[in-house]
mmCIF file of C-alpha atoms in Angstrom:
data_model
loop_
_atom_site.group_PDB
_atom_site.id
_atom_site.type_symbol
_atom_site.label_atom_id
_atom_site.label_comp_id
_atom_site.label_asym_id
_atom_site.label_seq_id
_atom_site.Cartn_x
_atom_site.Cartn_y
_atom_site.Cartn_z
ATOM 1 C CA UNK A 1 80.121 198.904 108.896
ATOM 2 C CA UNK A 2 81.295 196.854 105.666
ATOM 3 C CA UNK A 3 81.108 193.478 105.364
ATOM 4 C CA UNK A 4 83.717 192.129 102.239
ATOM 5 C CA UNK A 5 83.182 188.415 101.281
ATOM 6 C CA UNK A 6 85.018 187.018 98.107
ATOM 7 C CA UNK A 7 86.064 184.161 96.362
ATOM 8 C CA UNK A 8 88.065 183.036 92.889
ATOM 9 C CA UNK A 9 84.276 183.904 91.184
ATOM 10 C CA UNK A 10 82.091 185.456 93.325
ATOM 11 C CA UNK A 11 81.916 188.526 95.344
ATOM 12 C CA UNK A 12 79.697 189.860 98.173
ATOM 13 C CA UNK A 13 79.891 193.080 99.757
ATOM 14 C CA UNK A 14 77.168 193.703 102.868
ATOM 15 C CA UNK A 15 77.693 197.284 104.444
ATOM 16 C CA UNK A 16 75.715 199.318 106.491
ATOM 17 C CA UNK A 17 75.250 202.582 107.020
ATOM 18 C CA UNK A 18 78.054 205.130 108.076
ATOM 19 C CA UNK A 19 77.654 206.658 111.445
ATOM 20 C CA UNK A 20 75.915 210.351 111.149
ATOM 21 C CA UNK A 21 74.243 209.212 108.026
ATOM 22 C CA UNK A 22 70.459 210.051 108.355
ATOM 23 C CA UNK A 23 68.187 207.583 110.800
ATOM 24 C CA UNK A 24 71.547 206.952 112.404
ATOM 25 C CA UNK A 25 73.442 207.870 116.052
ATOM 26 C CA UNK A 26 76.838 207.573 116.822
ATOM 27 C CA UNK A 27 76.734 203.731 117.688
ATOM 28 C CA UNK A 28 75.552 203.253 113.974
ATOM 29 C CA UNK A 29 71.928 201.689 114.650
ATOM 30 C CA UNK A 30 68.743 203.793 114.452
ATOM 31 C CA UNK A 31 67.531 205.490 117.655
ATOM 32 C CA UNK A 32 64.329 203.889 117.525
ATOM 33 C CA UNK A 33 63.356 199.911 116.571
ATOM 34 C CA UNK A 34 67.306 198.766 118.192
ATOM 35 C CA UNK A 35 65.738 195.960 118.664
ATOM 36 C CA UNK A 36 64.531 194.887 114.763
ATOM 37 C CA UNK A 37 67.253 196.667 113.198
ATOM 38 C CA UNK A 38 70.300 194.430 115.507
ATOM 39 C CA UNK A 39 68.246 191.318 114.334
ATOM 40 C CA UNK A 40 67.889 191.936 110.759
ATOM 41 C CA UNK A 41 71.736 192.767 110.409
ATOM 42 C CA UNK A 42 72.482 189.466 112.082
ATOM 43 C CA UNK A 43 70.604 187.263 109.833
ATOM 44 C CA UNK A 44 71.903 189.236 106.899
ATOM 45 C CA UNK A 45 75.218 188.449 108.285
ATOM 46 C CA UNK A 46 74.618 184.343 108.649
ATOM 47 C CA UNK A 47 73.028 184.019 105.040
ATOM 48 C CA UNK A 48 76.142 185.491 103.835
ATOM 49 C CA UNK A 49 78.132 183.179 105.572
ATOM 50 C CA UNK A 50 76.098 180.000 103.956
ATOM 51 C CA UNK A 51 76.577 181.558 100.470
ATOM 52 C CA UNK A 52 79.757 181.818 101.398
ATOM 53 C CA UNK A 53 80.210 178.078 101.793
ATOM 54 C CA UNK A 54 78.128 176.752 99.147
ATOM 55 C CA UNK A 55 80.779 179.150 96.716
ATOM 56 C CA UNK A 56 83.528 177.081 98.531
ATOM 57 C CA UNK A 57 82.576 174.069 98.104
ATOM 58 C CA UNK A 58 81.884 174.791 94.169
ATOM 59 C CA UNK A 59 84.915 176.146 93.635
ATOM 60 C CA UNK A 60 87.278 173.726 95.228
ATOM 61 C CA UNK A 61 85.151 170.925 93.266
ATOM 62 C CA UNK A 62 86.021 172.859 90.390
ATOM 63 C CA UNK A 63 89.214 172.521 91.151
ATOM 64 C CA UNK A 64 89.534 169.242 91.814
ATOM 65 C CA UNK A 65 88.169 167.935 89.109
ATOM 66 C CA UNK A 66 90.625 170.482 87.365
ATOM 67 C CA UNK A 67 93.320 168.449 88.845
ATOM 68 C CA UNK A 68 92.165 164.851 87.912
ATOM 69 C CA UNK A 69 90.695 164.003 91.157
ATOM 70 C CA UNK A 70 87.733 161.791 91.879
ATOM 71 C CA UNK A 71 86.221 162.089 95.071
ATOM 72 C CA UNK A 72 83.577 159.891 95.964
ATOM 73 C CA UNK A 73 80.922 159.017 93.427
ATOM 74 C CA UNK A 74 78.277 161.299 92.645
ATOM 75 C CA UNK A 75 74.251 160.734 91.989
ATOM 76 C CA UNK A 76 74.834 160.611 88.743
ATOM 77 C CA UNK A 77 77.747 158.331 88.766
ATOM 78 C CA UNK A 78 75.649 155.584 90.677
ATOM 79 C CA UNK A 79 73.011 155.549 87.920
ATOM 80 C CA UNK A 80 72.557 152.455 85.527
ATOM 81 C CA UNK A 81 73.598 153.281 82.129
ATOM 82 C CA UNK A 82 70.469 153.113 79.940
ATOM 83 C CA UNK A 83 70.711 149.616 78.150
ATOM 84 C CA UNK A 84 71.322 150.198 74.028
ATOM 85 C CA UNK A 85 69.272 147.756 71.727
ATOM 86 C CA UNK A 86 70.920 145.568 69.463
ATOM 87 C CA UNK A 87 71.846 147.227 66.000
ATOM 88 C CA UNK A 88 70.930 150.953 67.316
ATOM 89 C CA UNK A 89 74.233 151.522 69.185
ATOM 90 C CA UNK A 90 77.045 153.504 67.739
ATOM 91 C CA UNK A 91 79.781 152.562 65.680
ATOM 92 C CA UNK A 92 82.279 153.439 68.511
ATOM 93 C CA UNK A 93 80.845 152.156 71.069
ATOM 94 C CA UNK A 94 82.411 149.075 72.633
ATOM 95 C CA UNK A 95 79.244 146.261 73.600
ATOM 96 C CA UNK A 96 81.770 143.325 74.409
ATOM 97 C CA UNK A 97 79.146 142.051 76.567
ATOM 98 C CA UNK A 98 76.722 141.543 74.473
ATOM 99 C CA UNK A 99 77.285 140.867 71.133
ATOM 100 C CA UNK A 100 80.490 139.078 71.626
ATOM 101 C CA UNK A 101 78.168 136.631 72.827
ATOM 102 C CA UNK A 102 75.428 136.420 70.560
ATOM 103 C CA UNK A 103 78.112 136.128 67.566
ATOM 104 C CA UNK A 104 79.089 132.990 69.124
ATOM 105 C CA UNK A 105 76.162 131.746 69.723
ATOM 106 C CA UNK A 106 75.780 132.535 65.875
ATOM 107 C CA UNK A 107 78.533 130.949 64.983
ATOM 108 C CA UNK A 108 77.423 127.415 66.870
ATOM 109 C CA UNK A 109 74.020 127.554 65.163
ATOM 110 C CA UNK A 110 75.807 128.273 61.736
ATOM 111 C CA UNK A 111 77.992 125.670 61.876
ATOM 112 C CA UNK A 112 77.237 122.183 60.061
ATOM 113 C CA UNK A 113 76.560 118.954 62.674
ATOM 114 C CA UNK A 114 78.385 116.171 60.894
ATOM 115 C CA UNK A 115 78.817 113.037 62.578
ATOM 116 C CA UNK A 116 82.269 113.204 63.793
ATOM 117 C CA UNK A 117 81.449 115.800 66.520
ATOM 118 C CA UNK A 118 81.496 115.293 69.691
ATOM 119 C CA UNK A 119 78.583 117.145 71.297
ATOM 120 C CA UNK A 120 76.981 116.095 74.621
ATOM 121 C CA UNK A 121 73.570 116.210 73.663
ATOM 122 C CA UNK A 122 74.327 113.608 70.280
ATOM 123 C CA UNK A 123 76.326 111.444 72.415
ATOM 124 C CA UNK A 124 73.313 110.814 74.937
ATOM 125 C CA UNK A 125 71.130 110.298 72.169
ATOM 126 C CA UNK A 126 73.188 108.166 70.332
ATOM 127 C CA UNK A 127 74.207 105.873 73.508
ATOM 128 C CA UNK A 128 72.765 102.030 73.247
ATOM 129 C CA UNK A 129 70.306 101.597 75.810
ATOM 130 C CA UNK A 130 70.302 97.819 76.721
ATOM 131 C CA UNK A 131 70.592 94.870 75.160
ATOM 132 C CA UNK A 132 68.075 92.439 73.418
ATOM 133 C CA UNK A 133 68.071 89.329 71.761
ATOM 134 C CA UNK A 134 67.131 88.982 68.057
ATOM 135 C CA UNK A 135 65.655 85.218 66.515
ATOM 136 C CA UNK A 136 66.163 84.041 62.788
ATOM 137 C CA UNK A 137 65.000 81.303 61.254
ATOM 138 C CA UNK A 138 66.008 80.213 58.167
ATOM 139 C CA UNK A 139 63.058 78.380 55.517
ATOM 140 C CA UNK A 140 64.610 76.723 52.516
ATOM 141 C CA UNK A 141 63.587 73.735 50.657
ATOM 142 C CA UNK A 142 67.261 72.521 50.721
ATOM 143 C CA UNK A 143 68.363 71.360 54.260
ATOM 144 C CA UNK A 144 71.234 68.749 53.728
ATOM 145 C CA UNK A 145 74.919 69.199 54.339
ATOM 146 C CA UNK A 146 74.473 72.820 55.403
ATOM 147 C CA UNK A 147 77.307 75.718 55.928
ATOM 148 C CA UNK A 148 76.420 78.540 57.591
ATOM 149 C CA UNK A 149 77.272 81.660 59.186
ATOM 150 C CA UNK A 150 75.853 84.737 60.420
ATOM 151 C CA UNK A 151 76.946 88.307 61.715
ATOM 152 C CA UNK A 152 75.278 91.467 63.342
ATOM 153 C CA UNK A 153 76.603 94.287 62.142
ATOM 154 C CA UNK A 154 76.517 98.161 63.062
ATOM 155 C CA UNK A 155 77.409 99.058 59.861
ATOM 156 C CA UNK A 156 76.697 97.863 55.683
ATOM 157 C CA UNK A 157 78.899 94.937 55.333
ATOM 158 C CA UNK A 158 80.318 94.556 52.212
ATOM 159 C CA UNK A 159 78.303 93.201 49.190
ATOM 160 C CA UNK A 160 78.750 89.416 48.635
ATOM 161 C CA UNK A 161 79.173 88.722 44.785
ATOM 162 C CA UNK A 162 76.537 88.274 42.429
ATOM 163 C CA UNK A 163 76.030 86.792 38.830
ATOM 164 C CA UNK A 164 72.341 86.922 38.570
ATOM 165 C CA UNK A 165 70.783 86.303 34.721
ATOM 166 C CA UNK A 166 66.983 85.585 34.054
ATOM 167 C CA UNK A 167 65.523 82.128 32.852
ATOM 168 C CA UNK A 168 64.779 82.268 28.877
ATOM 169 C CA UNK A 169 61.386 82.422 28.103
ATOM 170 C CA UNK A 170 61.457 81.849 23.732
ATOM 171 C CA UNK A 171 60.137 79.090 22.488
ATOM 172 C CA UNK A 172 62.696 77.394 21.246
ATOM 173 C CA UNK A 173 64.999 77.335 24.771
ATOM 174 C CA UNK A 174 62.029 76.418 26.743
ATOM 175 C CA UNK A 175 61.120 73.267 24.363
ATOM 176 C CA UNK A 176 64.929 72.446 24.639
ATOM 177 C CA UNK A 177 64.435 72.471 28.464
ATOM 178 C CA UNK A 178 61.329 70.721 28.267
ATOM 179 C CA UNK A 179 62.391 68.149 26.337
ATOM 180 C CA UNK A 180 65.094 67.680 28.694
ATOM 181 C CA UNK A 181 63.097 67.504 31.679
ATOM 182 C CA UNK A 182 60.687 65.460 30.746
ATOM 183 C CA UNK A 183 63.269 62.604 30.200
ATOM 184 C CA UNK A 184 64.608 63.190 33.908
ATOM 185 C CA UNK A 185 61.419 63.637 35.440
ATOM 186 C CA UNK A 186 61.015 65.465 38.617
ATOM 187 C CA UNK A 187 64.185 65.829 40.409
ATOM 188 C CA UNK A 188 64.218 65.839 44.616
ATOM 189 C CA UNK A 189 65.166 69.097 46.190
ATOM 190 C CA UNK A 190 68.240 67.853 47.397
ATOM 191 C CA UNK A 191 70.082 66.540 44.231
ATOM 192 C CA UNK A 192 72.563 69.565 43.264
ATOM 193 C CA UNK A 193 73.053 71.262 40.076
ATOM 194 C CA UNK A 194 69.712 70.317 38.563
ATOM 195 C CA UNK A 195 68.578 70.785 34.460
ATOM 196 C CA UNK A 196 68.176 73.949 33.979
ATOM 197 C CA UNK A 197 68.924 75.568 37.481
ATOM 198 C CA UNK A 198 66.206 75.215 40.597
ATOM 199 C CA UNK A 199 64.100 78.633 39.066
ATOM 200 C CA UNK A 200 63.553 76.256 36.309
ATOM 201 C CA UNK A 201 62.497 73.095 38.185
ATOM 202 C CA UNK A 202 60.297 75.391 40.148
ATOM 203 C CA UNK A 203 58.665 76.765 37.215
ATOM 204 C CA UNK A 204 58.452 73.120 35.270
ATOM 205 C CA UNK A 205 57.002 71.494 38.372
ATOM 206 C CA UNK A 206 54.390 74.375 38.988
ATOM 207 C CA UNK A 207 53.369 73.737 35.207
ATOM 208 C CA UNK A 208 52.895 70.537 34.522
ATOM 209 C CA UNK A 209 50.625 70.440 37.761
ATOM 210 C CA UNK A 210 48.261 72.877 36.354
ATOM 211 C CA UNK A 211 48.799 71.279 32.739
ATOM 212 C CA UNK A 212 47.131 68.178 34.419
ATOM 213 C CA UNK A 213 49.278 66.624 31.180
ATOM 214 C CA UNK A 214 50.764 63.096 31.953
ATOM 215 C CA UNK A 215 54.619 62.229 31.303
ATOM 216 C CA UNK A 216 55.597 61.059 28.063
ATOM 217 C CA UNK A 217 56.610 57.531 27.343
ATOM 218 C CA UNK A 218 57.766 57.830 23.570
ATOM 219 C CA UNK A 219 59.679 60.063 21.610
ATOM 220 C CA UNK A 220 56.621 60.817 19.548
ATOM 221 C CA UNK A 221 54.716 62.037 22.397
ATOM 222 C CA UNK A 222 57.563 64.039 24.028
ATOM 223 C CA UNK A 223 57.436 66.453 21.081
ATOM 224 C CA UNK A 224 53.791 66.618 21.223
ATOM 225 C CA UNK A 225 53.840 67.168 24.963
ATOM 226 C CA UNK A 226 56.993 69.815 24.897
ATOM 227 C CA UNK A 227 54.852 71.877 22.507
ATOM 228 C CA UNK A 228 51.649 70.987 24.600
ATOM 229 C CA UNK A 229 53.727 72.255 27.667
ATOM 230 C CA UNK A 230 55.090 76.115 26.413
ATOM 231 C CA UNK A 231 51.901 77.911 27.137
ATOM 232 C CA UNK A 232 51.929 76.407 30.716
ATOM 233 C CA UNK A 233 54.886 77.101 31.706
ATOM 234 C CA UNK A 234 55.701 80.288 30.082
ATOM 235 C CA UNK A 235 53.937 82.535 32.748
ATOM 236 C CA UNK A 236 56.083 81.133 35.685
ATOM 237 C CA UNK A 237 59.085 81.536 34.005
ATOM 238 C CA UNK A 238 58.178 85.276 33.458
ATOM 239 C CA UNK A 239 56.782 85.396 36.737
ATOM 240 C CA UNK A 240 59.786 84.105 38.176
ATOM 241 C CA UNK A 241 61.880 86.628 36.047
ATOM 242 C CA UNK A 242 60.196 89.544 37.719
ATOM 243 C CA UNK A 243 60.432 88.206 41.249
ATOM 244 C CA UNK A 244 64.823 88.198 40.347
ATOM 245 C CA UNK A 245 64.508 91.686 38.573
ATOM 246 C CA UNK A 246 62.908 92.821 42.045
ATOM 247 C CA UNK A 247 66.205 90.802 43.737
ATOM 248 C CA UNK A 248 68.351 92.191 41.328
ATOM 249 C CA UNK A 249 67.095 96.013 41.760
ATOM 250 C CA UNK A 250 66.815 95.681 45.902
ATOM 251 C CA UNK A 251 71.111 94.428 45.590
ATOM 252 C CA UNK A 252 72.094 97.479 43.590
ATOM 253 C CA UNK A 253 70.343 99.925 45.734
ATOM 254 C CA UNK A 254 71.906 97.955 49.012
ATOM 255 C CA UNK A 255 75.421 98.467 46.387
ATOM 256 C CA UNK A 256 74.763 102.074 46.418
ATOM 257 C CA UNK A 257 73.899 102.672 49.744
ATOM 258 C CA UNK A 258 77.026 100.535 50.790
ATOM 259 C CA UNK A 259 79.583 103.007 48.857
ATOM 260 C CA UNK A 260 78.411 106.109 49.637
ATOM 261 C CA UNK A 261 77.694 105.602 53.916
ATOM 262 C CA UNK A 262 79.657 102.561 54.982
ATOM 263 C CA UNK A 263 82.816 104.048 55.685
ATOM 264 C CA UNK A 264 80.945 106.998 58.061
ATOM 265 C CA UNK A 265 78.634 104.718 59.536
ATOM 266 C CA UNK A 266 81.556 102.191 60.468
ATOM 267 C CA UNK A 267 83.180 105.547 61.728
ATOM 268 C CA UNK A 268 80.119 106.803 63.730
ATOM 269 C CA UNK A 269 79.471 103.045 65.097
ATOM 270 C CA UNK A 270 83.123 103.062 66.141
ATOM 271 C CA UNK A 271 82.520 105.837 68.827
ATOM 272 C CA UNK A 272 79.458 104.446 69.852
ATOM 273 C CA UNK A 273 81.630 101.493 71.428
ATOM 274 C CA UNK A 274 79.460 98.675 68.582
ATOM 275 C CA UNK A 275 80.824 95.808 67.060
ATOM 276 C CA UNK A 276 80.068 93.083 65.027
ATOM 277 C CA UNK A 277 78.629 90.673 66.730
ATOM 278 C CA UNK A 278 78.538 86.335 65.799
ATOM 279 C CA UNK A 279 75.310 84.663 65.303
ATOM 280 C CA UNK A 280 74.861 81.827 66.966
ATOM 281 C CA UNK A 281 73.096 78.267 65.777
ATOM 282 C CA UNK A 282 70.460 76.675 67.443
ATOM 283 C CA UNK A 283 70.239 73.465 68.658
ATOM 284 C CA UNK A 284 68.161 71.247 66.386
ATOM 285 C CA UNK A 285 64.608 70.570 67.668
ATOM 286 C CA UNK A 286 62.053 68.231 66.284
ATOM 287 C CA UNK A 287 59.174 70.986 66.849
ATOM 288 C CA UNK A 288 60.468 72.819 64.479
ATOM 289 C CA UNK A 289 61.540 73.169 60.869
ATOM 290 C CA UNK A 290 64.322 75.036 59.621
ATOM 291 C CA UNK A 291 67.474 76.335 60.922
ATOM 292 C CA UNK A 292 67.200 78.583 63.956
ATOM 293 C CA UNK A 293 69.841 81.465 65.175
ATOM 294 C CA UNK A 294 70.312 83.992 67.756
ATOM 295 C CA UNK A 295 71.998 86.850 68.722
ATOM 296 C CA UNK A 296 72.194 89.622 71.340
ATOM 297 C CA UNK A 297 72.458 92.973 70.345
ATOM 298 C CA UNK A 298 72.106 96.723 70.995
ATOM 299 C CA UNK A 299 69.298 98.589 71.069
ATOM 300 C CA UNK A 300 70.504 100.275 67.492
ATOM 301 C CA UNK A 301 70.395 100.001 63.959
ATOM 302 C CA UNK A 302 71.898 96.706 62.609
ATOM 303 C CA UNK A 303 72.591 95.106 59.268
ATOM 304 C CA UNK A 304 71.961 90.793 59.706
ATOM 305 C CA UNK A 305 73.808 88.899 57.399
ATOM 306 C CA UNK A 306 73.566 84.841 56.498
ATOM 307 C CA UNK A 307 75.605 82.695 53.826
ATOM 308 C CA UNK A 308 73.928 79.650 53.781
ATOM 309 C CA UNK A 309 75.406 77.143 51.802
ATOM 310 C CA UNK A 310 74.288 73.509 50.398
ATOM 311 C CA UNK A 311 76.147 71.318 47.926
ATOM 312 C CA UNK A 312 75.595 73.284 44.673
ATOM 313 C CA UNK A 313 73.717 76.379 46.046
ATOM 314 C CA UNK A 314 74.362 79.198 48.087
ATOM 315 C CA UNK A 315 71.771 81.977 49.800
ATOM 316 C CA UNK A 316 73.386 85.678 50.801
ATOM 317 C CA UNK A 317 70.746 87.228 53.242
ATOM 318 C CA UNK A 318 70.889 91.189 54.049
ATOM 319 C CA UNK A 319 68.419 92.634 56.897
ATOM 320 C CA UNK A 320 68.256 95.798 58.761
ATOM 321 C CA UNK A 321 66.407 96.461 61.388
ATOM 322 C CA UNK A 322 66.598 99.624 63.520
ATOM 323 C CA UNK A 323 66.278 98.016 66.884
ATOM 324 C CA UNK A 324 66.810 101.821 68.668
ATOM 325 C CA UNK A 325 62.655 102.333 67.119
ATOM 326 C CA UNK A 326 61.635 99.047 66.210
ATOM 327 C CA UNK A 327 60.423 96.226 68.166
ATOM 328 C CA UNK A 328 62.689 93.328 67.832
ATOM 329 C CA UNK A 329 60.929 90.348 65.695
ATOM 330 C CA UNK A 330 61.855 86.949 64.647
ATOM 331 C CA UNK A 331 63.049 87.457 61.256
ATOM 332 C CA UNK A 332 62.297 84.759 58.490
ATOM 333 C CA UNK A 333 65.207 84.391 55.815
ATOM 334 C CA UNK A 334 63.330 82.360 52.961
ATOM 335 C CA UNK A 335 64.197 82.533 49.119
ATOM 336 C CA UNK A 336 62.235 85.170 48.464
ATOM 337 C CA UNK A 337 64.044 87.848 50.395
ATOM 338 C CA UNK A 338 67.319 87.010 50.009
ATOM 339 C CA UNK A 339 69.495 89.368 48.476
ATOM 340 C CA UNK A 340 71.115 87.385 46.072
ATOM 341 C CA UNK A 341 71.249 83.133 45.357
ATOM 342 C CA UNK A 342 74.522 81.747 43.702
ATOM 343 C CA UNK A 343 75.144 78.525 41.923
ATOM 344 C CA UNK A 344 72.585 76.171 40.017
ATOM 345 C CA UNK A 345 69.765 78.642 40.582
#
């Protein structure tokens, strides 16, 4: 007995021996052992039929995927694809996850911050938080027939005018002023337009108190005493100089700083939602000396301002304070720190 199995590849042939070969009778199994030799031939027979099936099953796989067709997904088709690192991979291969992602995350990092964006982050930081209330008080020798007016601003304000020069400290224009003075006297700190501007009344009045030299009554003795009087009175005028030098340097740095960043501070306080803001007068009070003003404000950066003016002499005061770090203060506007003095000064 033959057995023929076959397939588009493969090709099994199981046959047994012919009937009157040796070992054999004329049903075709050996005379003696019927029993093991029926046995063996049937498991030959059922291992030939599972080859048989496993050859199938390749074959028409083979010929599916011959065709274009899927099937369902294999082992290997459910495996992860092994994760390439970052500037290994291929030219050709396609990472759109990945680094399309990290080069815009580049590009954010790359990119200048200026302050007309509009990030999230900026915008909380730069938010007021609150309000508070800032004091001045102004300290100034000259108190009658005042004019003034103050302004908080989130931004440099423009630059009020100045015409500054420095007392002369020769010889010959400080006798001339001497001898000038010393026929008026000492003048009261109200009288405008004094000899020689109020620098040099300070300066004259400082001197002749550490002279300890009286007043001339002749014309004799007010040469004497004008020469008498130089070496006194030089060192405050030079001291004085330096003190409006110092002025003079502070207003052209505040110049400087006013053209180059106003117009993008005014710009970045804009979005912020600041404005100026009017400072307001005080009542009089007869505890106190001076002029007092207030003003509520921001927690932020601000720029005070005050004109103060009296008959013959006017004060321009700048400060900033950064409110946002700084704890507010009352802030005293005397002649020293003012950031420039018009008129007879």
């Amino acid at each position: 007995m033959a057995i023929n199995f076959s397939s588009s590849r493969t090709r099994f042939i199981f046959r047994s021996p012919a009937p009157g070969e040796a070992g054999f009778c004329k049903t075709g199994f050996r005379k003696t052992g019927f029993r093991k030799t029926g046995f063996r031939e049937i498991a030959y027979l059922l291992l030939a039929i599972a080859i048989l099936a496993v050859v199938s099953t390749t074959a028409s796989e083979a010929a599916g995927s011959e065709r274009g067709d899927t099937g369902k997904p294999s082992l290997i088709d459910k495996l992860e694809p092994m994760p390439i690192e970052h500037g290994h991979a291929d030219e050709s291969t396609d990472d759109t996850a990945g680094d399309t992602v990290k080069k815009e995350k580049d590009k954010e990092q790359d990119k200048p911050i200026t302050v007309f964006e509009d990030q999230d982050e900026e915008d909380e930081d730069l938010a007021p938080t609150g309000d508070v209330d800032v004091y001045l008080s102004v300290a100034v020798p000259h108190t009658r027939n005042v004019v003034v007016k103050g302004m908080a601003y989130p931004y440099p304000p423009k630059m009020p005018l100045i015409s500054s020069n420095m007392l002369p400290d020769d010889d010959k224009s400080i006798k001339e002023l001497l001898m000038g003075s010393g026929y008026l006297r000492r003048q009261t700190a109200n009288q405008p337009n004094p000899l020689g501007g109020w620098r040099w009344q300070y300066a004259f009045n400082k001197a002749v108190k550490k002279s300890r030299l009286t007043f001339p009554h002749s014309i004799v003795e007010h040469y004497r005493w004008s020469n008498a009087m130089v070496k006194f009175i030089r060192p405050e005028i030079q001291q004085i100089n330096r003190f409006e030098k110092q002025r003079l340097a502070k207003y052209q740095l505040e110049e400087s700083f006013f053209t180059e960043h106003s117009e993008i501070i005014k710009h970045d306080s804009a979005r912020r939602g600041l404005d100026p803001v009017a400072i307001e007068v005080l009542p009089a009070s007869p505890k106190r000396l001076g002029l007092d003003m207030k003003v509520r404000v921001a927690r932020a950066k601000w720029w005070f301002t005050v004109d103060y003016t009296v008959p013959g002499l006017t004060y321009h005061w700048r400060i900033i304070r950064d409110l946002a770090k700084e704890k507010p203060e009352r802030l005293i506007l005397n002649e020293g720190n003012a950031i420039s003095i018009e008129g007879g000064w």
